Amino acid sequence: MGKKEKEADNEPPPLNLNIGVMGHVDSGKTSLVKALSTTLSTASLDRAPQSQARGITLDLGFSSFRAPLPEHLEGDGDLQFTLVDCPGHASLIRTIIGGAQIIDAMVLVVDIIKGVQPQTAECLVIGEITTHDLIIALNKVDQISEEERPAAIETATKKLRRQLQSSKFRDAPVVACAACVGGEKVAAVGRSELKSESIGLDELVATLRKRARVPKRDTDGPFFFAIDHCFPIRGQGTVVTGTALRGQCRVGDSVELPALGLEKKVKSMQMFRRPAKAIR
């Protein structure tokens, strides 16, 4: 048994929460995800060549970071936030809805200069259906001078409150922030040399921790796994990435792929590059 496997055996599993990061195209979603994340999946930060060429998110991206478990939650492990970076373009609404189906809470990213835009409103409708918890990230505050920033944040927050008055998110917390990694398009092509100091991310993480709740999971039903990506790795076989929606699965279990009429044995598992014995 290798060192990583021994560490995985002794390490208590984290409490994982799936956070959907949504908003209008070019509101800074991917930049925000990039600034928050410490571990990236094989599909994250617009790695697809098409996303890099167009400078926008075209597919769901997955990354994560960990934080200490807040006092109101019991357990020995950390709190892990899995960030689901959703596209913001209207033509990709099906992909956005697919991401919304696996989230426990939503971070709605709003450009402080442009305010609520068409896809912002669509994301609010999706949020009304899929989640009870919403945090608004009022992004790109660095584009406003420090002297004018407090008044601009107050004005934008009041406007958002009026627009959300008839929704269940009328009391959603608003966190002013700026990822400051050069904007959505720069983040998409990975030009990390343009990074600068972020604003308000500590408050955003603190708000996520404060509102964290143990999610309801159906671990007794048949195992149901939503596959996001599938690819071969030499010496390992076929690798699939995705989210467990129901039931549980352990290393050594057999799983069925109904669309292909195949049954395969699970050889190994990882959760953001850390070995795992089971998922649920």
mmCIF file of N, CA and C in Angstrom, residues 8 10-11 38 46 112 118 136 143-144 176 189 201 216 238 259:
data_model
loop_
_atom_site.group_PDB
_atom_site.id
_atom_site.type_symbol
_atom_site.label_atom_id
_atom_site.label_comp_id
_atom_site.label_asym_id
_atom_site.label_seq_id
_atom_site.Cartn_x
_atom_site.Cartn_y
_atom_site.Cartn_z
ATOM 1 N N ALA A 8 -5.048 8.234 3.043
ATOM 2 C CA ALA A 8 -6.489 8.250 2.770
ATOM 3 C C ALA A 8 -7.237 7.401 3.780
ATOM 4 N N ASN A 10 -6.406 6.890 6.915
ATOM 5 C CA ASN A 10 -6.408 7.529 8.227
ATOM 6 C C ASN A 10 -7.124 8.877 8.244
ATOM 7 N N GLU A 11 -7.339 9.447 7.094
ATOM 8 C CA GLU A 11 -7.935 10.776 7.016
ATOM 9 C C GLU A 11 -9.459 10.679 7.025
ATOM 10 N N THR A 38 -8.375 25.253 -5.035
ATOM 11 C CA THR A 38 -7.039 24.732 -4.730
ATOM 12 C C THR A 38 -6.770 23.412 -5.442
ATOM 13 N N ASP A 46 -12.156 26.019 -18.092
ATOM 14 C CA ASP A 46 -12.250 26.135 -19.556
ATOM 15 C C ASP A 46 -11.040 25.546 -20.277
ATOM 16 N N ILE A 112 -20.991 44.073 -11.006
ATOM 17 C CA ILE A 112 -21.483 45.259 -10.299
ATOM 18 C C ILE A 112 -21.760 46.412 -11.260
ATOM 19 N N PRO A 118 -29.896 39.235 -18.756
ATOM 20 C CA PRO A 118 -30.853 38.176 -19.126
ATOM 21 C C PRO A 118 -30.552 36.809 -18.527
ATOM 22 N N ILE A 136 -25.093 35.817 -3.340
ATOM 23 C CA ILE A 136 -24.819 36.675 -4.488
ATOM 24 C C ILE A 136 -23.407 37.224 -4.365
ATOM 25 N N GLN A 143 -13.163 47.441 -10.436
ATOM 26 C CA GLN A 143 -13.300 48.372 -11.551
ATOM 27 C C GLN A 143 -13.824 49.738 -11.101
ATOM 28 N N ILE A 144 -14.177 49.843 -9.848
ATOM 29 C CA ILE A 144 -14.664 51.110 -9.286
ATOM 30 C C ILE A 144 -13.600 51.649 -8.337
ATOM 31 N N ALA A 176 -19.561 41.582 -1.777
ATOM 32 C CA ALA A 176 -18.822 42.329 -2.796
ATOM 33 C C ALA A 176 -17.427 41.740 -2.929
ATOM 34 N N VAL A 189 -7.950 31.401 -20.793
ATOM 35 C CA VAL A 189 -6.750 30.988 -21.506
ATOM 36 C C VAL A 189 -5.575 30.764 -20.574
ATOM 37 N N LEU A 201 -12.770 37.707 -1.072
ATOM 38 C CA LEU A 201 -12.929 36.250 -1.165
ATOM 39 C C LEU A 201 -12.977 35.599 0.212
ATOM 40 N N LYS A 216 -28.967 16.422 2.084
ATOM 41 C CA LYS A 216 -29.726 15.171 2.107
ATOM 42 C C LYS A 216 -29.289 14.305 0.931
ATOM 43 N N THR A 238 -10.509 2.559 -18.606
ATOM 44 C CA THR A 238 -11.450 3.656 -18.846
ATOM 45 C C THR A 238 -11.725 4.412 -17.553
ATOM 46 N N ALA A 259 -26.721 2.164 -21.284
ATOM 47 C CA ALA A 259 -26.715 2.599 -22.678
ATOM 48 C C ALA A 259 -25.812 1.722 -23.539
#
